[in-house]
XYZ file of C-alpha atoms in Angstrom:
722
model
C -0.001 -0.008 -0.015
C 1.308 3.427 -0.877
C 2.337 5.773 1.952
C -0.400 8.258 1.335
C -3.020 5.487 1.882
C -1.785 4.602 5.379
C -3.827 5.896 8.381
C -1.846 8.693 10.195
C -1.051 7.375 13.722
C 0.692 10.416 15.231
C -2.516 11.718 16.768
C -1.896 15.134 15.217
C -2.730 14.615 11.575
C -5.870 13.197 9.819
C -7.375 12.396 6.447
C -10.412 14.123 4.936
C -12.928 12.823 2.373
C -15.521 15.414 1.196
C -19.058 14.180 0.585
C -20.689 16.867 -1.522
C -20.299 20.454 -0.418
C -21.615 20.205 3.101
C -20.123 17.082 4.641
C -16.681 15.579 5.273
C -15.392 12.244 6.687
C -12.394 12.861 8.966
C -10.265 9.825 9.772
C -7.451 9.557 12.342
C -6.385 8.059 15.695
C -6.596 9.109 19.375
C -6.607 7.664 22.871
C -10.407 7.701 23.145
C -13.336 9.304 21.299
C -16.982 9.727 22.301
C -19.894 9.136 19.804
C -20.446 12.865 19.372
C -17.972 15.679 19.608
C -17.877 19.399 19.160
C -15.633 20.455 16.311
C -14.073 23.750 15.088
C -13.198 24.099 11.427
C -9.831 25.684 10.793
C -9.817 26.522 14.481
C -12.409 29.244 13.921
C -14.916 29.519 16.906
C -17.518 30.949 14.517
C -17.484 27.625 12.647
C -18.464 25.363 15.534
C -20.753 22.321 15.068
C -21.336 18.803 16.338
C -20.149 15.663 14.553
C -20.994 12.015 14.902
C -18.057 9.654 15.445
C -17.522 5.945 14.617
C -14.524 4.377 16.373
C -12.762 1.023 16.704
C -10.032 -0.338 18.987
C -6.556 -0.622 17.549
C -5.118 -3.768 19.113
C -1.428 -3.553 19.973
C -1.144 0.169 19.494
C 0.279 2.585 22.149
C -2.344 4.172 24.477
C -2.230 7.571 22.678
C -3.194 5.821 19.430
C -5.368 2.999 20.704
C -8.552 4.176 18.938
C -9.187 4.728 15.300
C -12.092 6.943 14.323
C -14.123 8.319 11.422
C -15.975 11.561 12.204
C -19.033 12.548 10.134
C -18.577 16.328 10.041
C -21.015 18.812 8.598
C -19.130 21.731 7.123
C -20.114 25.308 6.425
C -17.214 26.885 4.589
C -17.222 29.575 1.904
C -16.648 28.108 -1.517
C -13.035 29.426 -1.769
C -11.964 28.475 1.786
C -10.058 25.276 2.104
C -10.492 23.032 5.137
C -6.985 22.756 6.522
C -7.507 21.650 10.133
C -10.063 20.531 12.621
C -10.225 20.814 16.412
C -12.193 18.200 18.318
C -13.281 18.947 21.939
C -13.395 15.689 23.931
C -14.589 16.146 27.520
C -13.629 19.791 27.194
C -10.076 18.931 26.007
C -9.370 20.229 22.463
C -7.316 18.122 20.094
C -6.168 19.707 16.846
C -5.696 17.604 13.684
C -4.005 18.959 10.597
C -5.342 17.490 7.322
C -2.394 15.967 5.500
C -3.956 16.448 2.069
C -6.957 18.315 0.622
C -9.055 15.286 -0.213
C -8.853 11.514 -0.084
C -11.150 9.621 -2.428
C -13.840 7.661 -0.677
C -12.698 4.352 -2.032
C -9.226 5.046 -0.722
C -10.605 5.944 2.693
C -12.590 2.678 2.768
C -9.351 0.755 2.055
C -7.534 2.537 4.811
C -10.309 1.895 7.389
C -10.590 -1.704 6.200
C -6.853 -2.298 6.651
C -6.798 -0.703 10.122
C -10.068 -1.926 11.599
C -9.490 -5.495 10.520
C -12.348 -7.781 11.814
C -14.327 -4.752 12.970
C -14.421 -3.203 9.522
C -17.857 -4.647 8.631
C -19.352 -3.060 11.767
C -17.564 0.239 11.163
C -18.613 0.410 7.505
C -22.164 -0.441 8.470
C -22.350 2.412 10.943
C -20.780 4.765 8.397
C -23.371 3.852 5.734
C -26.230 4.219 8.271
C -25.047 7.621 9.351
C -24.848 8.771 5.665
C -28.356 7.615 4.973
C -30.012 9.067 8.041
C -32.137 12.200 7.729
C -33.138 13.875 4.451
C -32.067 12.246 1.265
C -28.987 13.672 -0.421
C -27.704 12.257 -3.714
C -24.006 12.519 -2.855
C -24.393 11.114 0.636
C -26.527 8.221 -0.758
C -23.931 7.583 -3.407
C -21.240 7.488 -0.732
C -23.373 5.124 1.385
C -23.866 2.834 -1.633
C -20.169 2.701 -2.196
C -19.456 1.703 1.402
C -22.328 -0.757 1.469
C -21.123 -2.431 -1.709
C -17.892 -3.242 0.100
C -19.532 -4.786 3.214
C -23.111 -5.858 2.387
C -23.685 -9.621 2.237
C -25.911 -11.163 -0.425
C -29.343 -12.096 0.971
C -30.977 -13.410 -2.191
C -31.859 -12.719 -5.795
C -34.465 -10.807 -7.821
C -35.703 -13.102 -10.600
C -38.759 -11.363 -12.108
C -39.521 -7.661 -12.270
C -41.532 -5.099 -14.197
C -43.078 -1.651 -13.859
C -46.677 -1.093 -13.090
C -48.462 1.570 -15.115
C -48.581 3.740 -11.987
C -44.740 3.688 -11.664
C -44.130 1.116 -8.912
C -41.783 -1.739 -9.669
C -42.908 -5.331 -9.153
C -40.214 -7.601 -7.803
C -40.240 -11.381 -7.374
C -37.514 -13.661 -6.151
C -36.131 -15.195 -2.955
C -34.325 -14.043 0.160
C -33.097 -15.219 3.502
C -33.597 -12.234 5.914
C -35.669 -9.811 3.860
C -38.141 -8.318 6.406
C -41.822 -8.744 5.659
C -44.299 -6.018 4.896
C -42.597 -2.655 4.445
C -38.785 -2.336 4.360
C -36.673 0.707 3.423
C -34.132 0.152 0.667
C -31.448 1.914 -1.269
C -31.633 1.223 -4.927
C -28.647 0.987 -7.277
C -29.487 1.511 -10.938
C -28.216 4.156 -13.362
C -28.137 6.399 -10.362
C -29.350 5.691 -6.829
C -32.488 6.325 -4.850
C -34.072 5.658 -1.515
C -37.385 3.746 -1.446
C -39.475 1.221 0.189
C -40.635 -2.342 -0.727
C -43.960 -3.764 0.376
C -43.133 -7.427 0.425
C -45.049 -10.652 1.090
C -43.468 -14.070 1.551
C -44.321 -16.951 -0.836
C -43.565 -20.538 0.076
C -41.042 -22.218 -2.317
C -40.016 -25.852 -2.162
C -37.026 -25.356 -4.411
C -35.011 -23.449 -1.821
C -34.477 -26.368 0.536
C -35.456 -24.353 3.595
C -32.629 -21.876 3.082
C -34.787 -18.977 2.192
C -38.331 -17.877 1.223
C -39.817 -16.643 -1.918
C -41.220 -13.114 -2.070
C -43.312 -10.770 -4.176
C -43.239 -7.077 -3.626
C -43.874 -3.587 -4.878
C -41.033 -1.001 -4.725
C -41.744 2.751 -4.799
C -39.072 5.434 -4.804
C -41.063 8.646 -4.543
C -40.546 10.971 -7.509
C -37.653 8.899 -8.789
C -38.528 6.637 -11.709
C -36.776 3.311 -11.644
C -36.229 1.477 -14.977
C -36.268 -2.234 -14.115
C -33.953 -2.945 -16.956
C -31.247 -0.818 -15.245
C -31.775 -2.117 -11.741
C -28.565 -3.612 -10.259
C -29.256 -4.366 -6.578
C -31.173 -3.409 -3.503
C -29.670 -2.650 -0.147
C -31.590 -3.126 3.081
C -30.651 -3.213 6.770
C -31.186 -6.104 9.144
C -30.262 -6.515 12.821
C -27.012 -8.176 11.745
C -26.081 -5.523 9.169
C -26.616 -4.460 5.594
C -27.780 -7.037 3.027
C -28.297 -6.968 -0.769
C -30.690 -8.416 -3.198
C -28.858 -8.787 -6.524
C -30.532 -9.041 -9.839
C -30.309 -12.494 -11.423
C -28.395 -12.445 -14.789
C -31.354 -14.300 -16.497
C -34.050 -12.255 -14.800
C -37.381 -11.924 -16.539
C -38.537 -8.400 -17.514
C -42.330 -8.143 -17.680
C -44.264 -5.626 -19.839
C -46.402 -3.342 -17.613
C -49.601 -5.014 -18.891
C -48.402 -8.478 -17.590
C -47.449 -7.309 -14.140
C -50.994 -7.360 -12.642
C -51.438 -11.043 -13.632
C -48.210 -12.016 -11.918
C -49.258 -10.181 -8.769
C -52.679 -11.909 -8.789
C -50.987 -15.303 -9.212
C -48.529 -14.645 -6.363
C -51.259 -13.387 -4.033
C -52.788 -16.857 -3.972
C -49.776 -18.097 -2.027
C -48.577 -14.969 -0.268
C -48.482 -14.183 3.477
C -48.120 -10.604 4.803
C -49.906 -8.098 6.933
C -53.350 -6.779 5.899
C -51.952 -3.450 4.674
C -49.368 -5.028 2.441
C -51.847 -7.580 1.040
C -54.248 -4.731 0.323
C -51.553 -2.795 -1.497
C -50.621 -5.863 -3.568
C -54.234 -6.625 -4.323
C -54.953 -3.125 -5.609
C -51.754 -3.431 -7.800
C -53.141 -6.742 -9.199
C -56.247 -4.848 -10.358
C -54.272 -2.337 -12.497
C -54.534 -2.031 -16.263
C -53.459 -5.235 -18.080
C -54.379 -4.280 -21.609
C -58.064 -5.293 -21.489
C -61.187 -3.219 -21.942
C -63.091 -3.708 -18.637
C -65.623 -0.940 -19.185
C -67.657 -2.952 -21.655
C -68.125 -5.744 -19.154
C -69.366 -3.469 -16.312
C -72.654 -4.386 -14.682
C -73.276 -0.715 -14.067
C -74.813 1.387 -16.944
C -71.490 2.926 -18.032
C -70.042 2.592 -21.569
C -67.460 4.509 -23.489
C -66.295 4.561 -27.149
C -63.689 6.470 -29.155
C -63.960 8.227 -32.458
C -60.369 9.485 -32.597
C -57.260 9.333 -30.539
C -54.366 11.160 -32.178
C -50.810 11.971 -31.220
C -50.228 15.635 -31.690
C -46.820 16.415 -33.244
C -45.031 18.560 -30.770
C -46.626 16.917 -27.676
C -49.943 15.941 -26.297
C -52.903 13.667 -27.090
C -56.239 14.552 -28.728
C -59.111 12.371 -27.617
C -62.628 12.485 -28.986
C -65.459 10.014 -28.451
C -68.611 9.425 -26.420
C -69.557 8.162 -22.966
C -72.847 7.138 -21.427
C -73.154 7.327 -17.659
C -76.750 8.327 -16.892
C -76.540 7.597 -13.196
C -73.154 9.166 -12.577
C -71.261 6.106 -11.511
C -67.902 7.422 -12.843
C -66.361 9.673 -10.193
C -63.197 10.494 -12.208
C -62.003 9.849 -15.720
C -58.308 9.930 -16.268
C -55.943 9.404 -19.228
C -52.824 7.506 -18.322
C -49.625 6.619 -20.055
C -47.019 4.958 -17.795
C -46.562 7.062 -14.693
C -48.026 10.144 -16.367
C -51.743 10.875 -15.903
C -54.239 13.676 -16.522
C -57.851 13.941 -15.462
C -60.033 14.884 -18.415
C -63.641 14.826 -17.224
C -63.218 18.246 -15.464
C -62.013 19.972 -18.601
C -63.354 18.115 -21.630
C -65.946 19.729 -23.916
C -69.243 17.783 -24.206
C -70.670 17.556 -27.773
C -74.080 16.518 -29.084
C -74.245 12.843 -30.082
C -77.903 11.924 -30.838
C -76.651 8.757 -32.640
C -75.312 7.391 -29.282
C -78.577 8.062 -27.601
C -80.435 6.302 -30.387
C -78.083 3.266 -30.318
C -78.584 2.557 -26.636
C -82.215 3.400 -26.050
C -83.235 -0.215 -26.545
C -80.406 -1.652 -24.489
C -81.575 -3.632 -21.428
C -78.851 -2.069 -19.327
C -79.806 1.512 -20.236
C -83.613 1.134 -20.680
C -85.454 3.740 -18.688
C -82.250 5.426 -17.598
C -81.521 7.788 -20.570
C -83.110 11.245 -20.767
C -84.261 11.780 -24.360
C -83.712 15.493 -23.923
C -79.999 15.071 -23.264
C -77.791 14.297 -26.188
C -74.502 15.722 -24.990
C -72.785 12.279 -24.816
C -69.823 13.212 -26.980
C -66.613 14.635 -25.661
C -63.480 16.372 -26.944
C -60.254 16.974 -25.010
C -56.611 17.889 -25.722
C -54.339 16.420 -23.090
C -50.924 18.187 -23.312
C -49.396 16.180 -20.485
C -49.623 12.812 -22.214
C -47.194 11.774 -24.903
C -46.988 8.505 -26.742
C -44.065 6.109 -26.288
C -43.545 2.710 -27.777
C -43.503 0.816 -24.495
C -46.163 2.610 -22.441
C -49.840 1.755 -23.155
C -52.332 4.660 -23.129
C -55.792 4.135 -21.613
C -58.774 5.677 -19.858
C -59.110 4.896 -16.149
C -62.576 5.276 -14.660
C -62.981 5.373 -10.851
C -66.352 3.796 -9.955
C -66.922 3.968 -6.258
C -64.651 1.286 -4.794
C -63.719 -0.212 -8.186
C -61.764 0.839 -11.304
C -62.356 0.155 -14.999
C -60.072 0.603 -17.959
C -60.474 1.358 -21.687
C -57.360 1.021 -23.881
C -56.582 3.706 -26.460
C -54.767 3.307 -29.753
C -53.445 6.696 -30.908
C -52.903 7.517 -34.555
C -49.351 8.628 -35.133
C -50.232 11.169 -37.882
C -52.793 13.842 -37.368
C -53.853 14.846 -40.910
C -55.936 17.782 -42.052
C -58.633 15.481 -43.132
C -58.756 13.805 -39.676
C -59.042 17.234 -38.034
C -61.933 18.093 -40.326
C -63.770 14.981 -39.340
C -63.156 15.753 -35.703
C -64.468 19.372 -36.019
C -67.481 18.524 -38.146
C -69.981 18.078 -35.245
C -69.108 21.532 -33.843
C -71.360 24.469 -34.701
C -69.167 27.578 -34.952
C -72.054 29.760 -33.739
C -72.501 27.951 -30.348
C -70.888 28.627 -27.047
C -69.641 25.010 -26.850
C -67.565 25.605 -29.979
C -65.942 28.616 -28.284
C -65.166 26.492 -25.203
C -63.733 23.703 -27.284
C -61.496 26.116 -29.094
C -60.220 27.844 -25.909
C -59.694 24.702 -23.913
C -58.684 22.069 -26.409
C -58.446 22.829 -30.128
C -56.621 26.104 -29.835
C -53.997 24.862 -27.366
C -53.615 21.747 -29.511
C -52.887 23.844 -32.650
C -50.422 25.966 -30.730
C -48.616 22.896 -29.573
C -48.619 21.403 -33.008
C -45.190 20.898 -34.443
C -45.970 19.115 -37.660
C -42.885 18.375 -39.734
C -42.142 20.660 -42.710
C -43.193 19.392 -46.158
C -40.639 17.051 -47.663
C -40.034 16.844 -51.365
C -40.086 13.164 -52.474
C -40.327 13.452 -56.227
C -39.140 16.120 -58.739
C -39.230 16.322 -62.497
C -37.683 19.072 -64.700
C -39.018 20.054 -68.176
C -36.498 22.506 -69.561
C -36.085 24.116 -66.143
C -32.958 26.138 -65.534
C -32.730 28.719 -62.737
C -28.981 29.275 -62.820
C -28.474 32.955 -62.954
C -32.241 33.593 -62.814
C -33.173 36.902 -61.050
C -36.490 35.348 -59.932
C -38.443 32.078 -59.884
C -42.222 31.853 -60.027
C -43.677 29.223 -57.648
C -47.208 27.920 -58.359
C -48.768 26.472 -55.200
C -50.923 23.542 -56.407
C -53.656 21.534 -54.772
C -55.171 18.218 -55.971
C -56.804 19.720 -59.099
C -54.597 19.267 -62.121
C -57.085 21.255 -64.254
C -56.581 24.339 -62.082
C -52.841 24.077 -62.454
C -53.156 23.612 -66.229
C -55.252 26.785 -66.561
C -52.752 28.835 -64.517
C -49.797 27.609 -66.643
C -51.503 28.398 -69.926
C -52.213 31.992 -68.803
C -48.535 32.314 -67.606
C -47.307 30.935 -70.875
C -49.298 33.473 -72.915
C -47.913 36.400 -70.896
C -44.684 37.617 -72.717
C -43.250 38.988 -69.476
C -43.637 35.698 -67.699
C -42.983 33.205 -70.485
C -39.222 32.932 -69.915
C -39.298 33.010 -66.102
C -38.435 29.617 -64.556
C -41.559 28.171 -62.946
C -41.772 25.640 -60.062
C -45.129 23.822 -59.656
C -45.253 22.577 -56.060
C -47.915 20.036 -55.334
C -48.969 17.357 -52.873
C -47.455 13.976 -53.611
C -50.962 12.546 -54.103
C -51.386 14.834 -57.179
C -47.822 14.632 -58.484
C -48.457 12.084 -61.268
C -51.386 13.871 -62.892
C -49.880 17.371 -62.561
C -46.432 16.276 -63.807
C -47.970 14.760 -66.978
C -49.943 17.917 -67.689
C -46.891 20.079 -66.990
C -44.810 18.054 -69.389
C -47.385 18.571 -72.174
C -47.650 22.292 -71.622
C -43.847 22.722 -71.294
C -43.368 20.980 -74.624
C -46.098 22.990 -76.268
C -45.369 26.450 -74.957
C -41.604 26.106 -74.383
C -41.930 26.791 -70.578
C -39.132 26.131 -68.078
C -40.881 23.963 -65.552
C -39.983 22.014 -62.446
C -42.662 19.919 -60.712
C -42.332 18.925 -57.026
C -44.302 16.348 -55.238
C -44.074 16.641 -51.467
C -45.403 14.888 -48.351
C -47.161 17.046 -45.884
C -48.609 19.571 -48.333
C -52.145 20.397 -47.311
C -52.486 23.912 -48.701
C -50.711 26.513 -50.908
C -48.512 27.707 -48.012
C -47.223 24.228 -47.555
C -46.527 23.986 -51.295
C -44.553 27.288 -51.153
C -42.633 25.968 -48.132
C -41.566 22.831 -50.063
C -40.368 24.942 -53.005
C -38.145 27.277 -51.017
C -35.299 24.728 -50.921
C -35.767 23.730 -54.509
C -34.265 26.767 -56.264
C -31.115 28.928 -56.211
C -32.903 32.121 -56.973
C -33.432 34.553 -54.057
C -36.528 36.420 -55.413
C -39.560 34.116 -55.223
C -42.899 34.908 -56.774
C -45.606 32.960 -54.919
C -48.801 32.373 -56.813
C -51.615 30.070 -55.624
C -52.932 28.047 -58.497
C -56.380 29.626 -58.172
C -55.122 33.173 -58.394
C -54.857 34.384 -61.971
C -53.510 37.552 -63.734
C -56.172 40.141 -64.575
C -53.893 42.333 -66.633
C -50.535 42.279 -68.414
C -47.415 43.661 -66.662
C -48.379 42.518 -63.199
C -45.139 40.758 -62.551
C -42.985 43.619 -63.795
C -44.690 46.150 -61.514
C -44.422 43.865 -58.487
C -40.690 43.198 -59.199
C -40.031 46.910 -59.644
C -41.518 47.658 -56.209
C -39.534 44.737 -54.699
C -36.230 45.904 -56.257
C -36.851 49.464 -55.227
C -36.716 48.353 -51.586
C -33.552 46.279 -52.110
C -35.427 43.073 -51.760
C -36.443 43.984 -48.202
C -40.163 43.751 -48.857
C -43.025 41.366 -49.401
C -44.972 42.904 -52.255
C -48.605 41.963 -52.843
C -51.241 43.029 -55.331
C -54.937 43.633 -54.983
C -56.932 40.380 -55.325
C -60.534 40.516 -56.475
C -63.348 37.991 -56.599
C -64.947 36.927 -59.866
C -67.696 39.541 -59.252
C -64.993 42.226 -59.159
C -65.363 42.854 -55.387
C -62.282 43.074 -53.298
C -60.908 39.857 -51.744
C -57.575 41.276 -50.491
C -56.320 44.885 -50.283
C -53.762 44.750 -47.452
C -53.957 43.891 -43.774
C -54.107 46.964 -41.603
C -54.089 47.782 -37.865
C -57.469 49.014 -36.700
C -56.728 51.398 -33.794
C -60.440 51.323 -32.706
C -60.644 47.548 -32.434
C -56.958 47.207 -31.554
C -56.464 44.315 -33.976
C -55.467 43.529 -37.545
C -58.156 43.723 -40.183
C -58.376 43.125 -43.902
C -59.908 46.373 -45.287
C -62.242 46.747 -48.240
C -63.270 43.045 -48.435
C -66.461 42.820 -50.443
C -66.184 46.487 -51.648
C -66.280 47.151 -55.413
C -62.764 47.169 -56.901
C -63.234 50.847 -57.860
C -62.869 51.866 -54.211
C -59.144 51.084 -54.149
C -58.225 52.027 -57.735
C -55.894 55.000 -57.982
C -54.525 54.524 -54.436
C -50.771 54.807 -53.896
C -48.522 51.845 -53.111
C -48.695 51.527 -49.316
C -46.790 49.738 -46.566
C -49.267 47.594 -44.710
C -49.080 45.347 -41.634
C -49.231 42.176 -43.775
C -49.591 41.257 -47.417
C -50.924 37.948 -48.792
C -48.792 34.929 -49.800
C -51.493 33.908 -52.293
C -49.682 36.259 -54.652
C -46.475 38.122 -53.684
C -42.802 38.509 -54.378
C -40.449 37.969 -51.443
C -36.810 37.088 -50.691
C -36.086 33.369 -50.234
C -33.324 34.172 -47.739
C -35.723 36.318 -45.677
C -38.203 33.428 -45.532
C -35.495 31.047 -44.377
C -34.243 33.468 -41.758
C -37.785 33.887 -40.375
C -38.188 30.111 -40.122
C -40.709 29.724 -42.938
C -44.440 29.260 -42.411
C -45.835 28.372 -38.999
C -47.719 25.091 -39.433
C -50.114 25.451 -36.459
C -52.962 26.981 -38.517
C -55.762 25.330 -40.415
C -56.261 27.959 -43.153
C -53.816 29.892 -45.395
C -55.021 33.317 -44.396
C -53.567 33.384 -40.832
C -50.662 31.224 -41.914
C -49.632 33.775 -44.471
C -50.286 36.657 -42.157
C -48.168 35.009 -39.464
C -45.251 34.797 -41.923
C -45.656 38.457 -42.900
C -45.403 39.501 -39.249
C -42.293 37.341 -38.660
C -40.662 38.924 -41.720
C -41.672 42.407 -40.387
C -39.964 41.779 -37.122
C -36.818 40.948 -39.112
C -37.005 44.080 -41.175
C -38.872 42.894 -44.255
C -42.000 44.980 -44.610
C -45.160 44.209 -46.505
C -46.173 46.523 -49.398
C -49.578 46.594 -51.182
C -49.819 47.671 -54.779
C -53.399 48.852 -55.302
C -53.342 49.098 -59.133
C -51.971 45.565 -59.726
C -54.935 43.254 -59.771
C -55.277 39.490 -59.741
C -58.499 37.511 -59.744
C -59.447 34.560 -57.602
C -62.471 32.507 -56.685
C -63.404 31.998 -53.053
C -60.526 30.166 -51.239
C -61.127 26.403 -51.118
C -64.747 26.938 -52.080
C -66.614 23.623 -52.252
C -63.761 21.648 -50.666
C -65.240 21.922 -47.162
C -68.585 23.087 -45.798
C -69.131 26.733 -44.969
C -69.654 26.043 -41.179
C -66.409 24.041 -41.025
C -64.538 26.835 -42.887
C -65.937 29.389 -40.381
C -64.914 27.150 -37.470
C -61.384 26.779 -38.922
C -61.142 30.562 -39.281
C -62.227 31.033 -35.695
C -59.621 28.561 -34.483
C -56.915 30.250 -36.520
C -57.876 33.673 -35.289
C -57.744 32.402 -31.623
C -54.286 30.980 -32.216
C -53.046 34.086 -34.100
C -54.321 36.514 -31.456
C -52.698 34.462 -28.680
C -49.398 34.713 -30.472
C -49.441 38.214 -31.903
C -51.975 40.475 -30.156
C -49.456 42.025 -27.762
C -46.712 42.311 -30.360
C -48.962 43.920 -32.975
C -49.520 47.061 -30.850
C -45.754 47.583 -30.763
C -45.261 46.996 -34.547
C -47.829 49.430 -35.942
């Protein structure tokens, strides 16, 4: 052993091992030492405190060095002050020890004590570990105790089967010799360490030859989550010292849904106190993957229309529930150890079909009120996230019983799925407003849908090298609409030679690409057709095209927006270049009846919000106006810098409609110094956005949702931007 690992025996020097920032182990020798002493740090009377002492006799040593000791010393030193000495007052007599080095590693200190204490080491180490684990839990003290216990604890048995319950407790099954029954405190060694307790019951086993007993138990460690796969051993204390339960190398890991069955099976042969047996029995009734609501004898039933994972976090649940007599006290969504009660916040929806389906049921006959049809529900649960190994389910508390209903979330929340979900909501009702504020709005704000991804691309004479601008046509599923737009662009001499990107959903790529090839050949156009996943509107189509060109000036044009006059592109580009590319320039857009559809987004000081002026007015109202800087333009037709869009982060995808999605981009650009400019005398023509694709009530509901999300994000900022 090296010299610096030998215990100082002069009675004047000692070794120190820091445990965290507020504790130190001081090791040395003396003639005698009580179990507690008063100590002074660095001889300073203002730093006086009491320390516990663990000592052992040193056989064959002179009287002045006949006792070895380890003092557990709390320290209160400033961060930059080094502990150099310690004074111990024994029976009023002070003894000063100089620390021979700044810090001795704990493992080295254990070796020193082991070599000096000899046969008493196990007792000394046991008392050291006990002293470190007393009182409030401290990670560094617990780690030190684990290190010491690993050196002295004797094996008491093995853990052979384990698995986590859905509520977070860990089920343990194995055998032991001296494991106390009922509740026993344990220290857990896994990736880290934790203090906890095990509720254990003994189980007779004939294969142990009387040398031990089987056990089943539940371990809980407070707020610390224990992964059974990383569990190494448990430490617990008996009258004869510390013991360990080690994990068998061929242990069985149970999925959470199989744990309750193992508990139920073990309870048939288990012995323990009433409280422990009750704890285990309740655990055996936890969720095991089955729907137990449908077998209830009470008139309670539940069904799901949609369960969807929300990209960005959270779960959207929509369905129906019948409970005419109010048996269900609470309804909770659970996933692993995470849970969220939903019946206090969900929005109830009309479901006359559910009422009609159960009116003739023997279980519900005479119990359903025909005037009540609010059996549907909708809830966004932000606390719950999907994971591959944690089942998701409803838990219904029914008096002294519990029932479960498994959920199967969709991994992709599409626009079509959202529309089906929103269809039962009437945008004019108060329940729709409640659903938006509590569930749909927060869900849309949390939405972090992935950006559109180009999966197919075809070029027909396309070449944008050296091009000053590229025109991007945002296409939908209608190939005929795209064809009409391309023909008009081809017939415009100012546009004919501009490279054009047609960006479309991948679902429409084949038909649009075939038509684009025909028109490119006939008119001599320079076309590139993109097919992308995740394109649900024109803004998504524009987003996909941003990375598909080298040109910085991009002219966005929704396929349904068409030129009304020649020279439109030249005028827009001139205004764009006049501002050095630091502008998003938009024209006036009119409906087919020549009323205004878009003429700039302005700040209304009376209403303290953004408004689109002149909508529905005759186009003559805005003719002759001067080009004007507005709060926001429209991305349905504009010219803007590609680099500015990239710097702003592109379009925000947490909107249902293109109007607020485009307005959101304009405000992000404005914050970065790219203003929006409206050109009154440049006119384009467009039919009603998405007319006929969805019903008018659904479109109004989507607009209401988008406005809620937009106002939550921008209302305070807008007042400072005007």
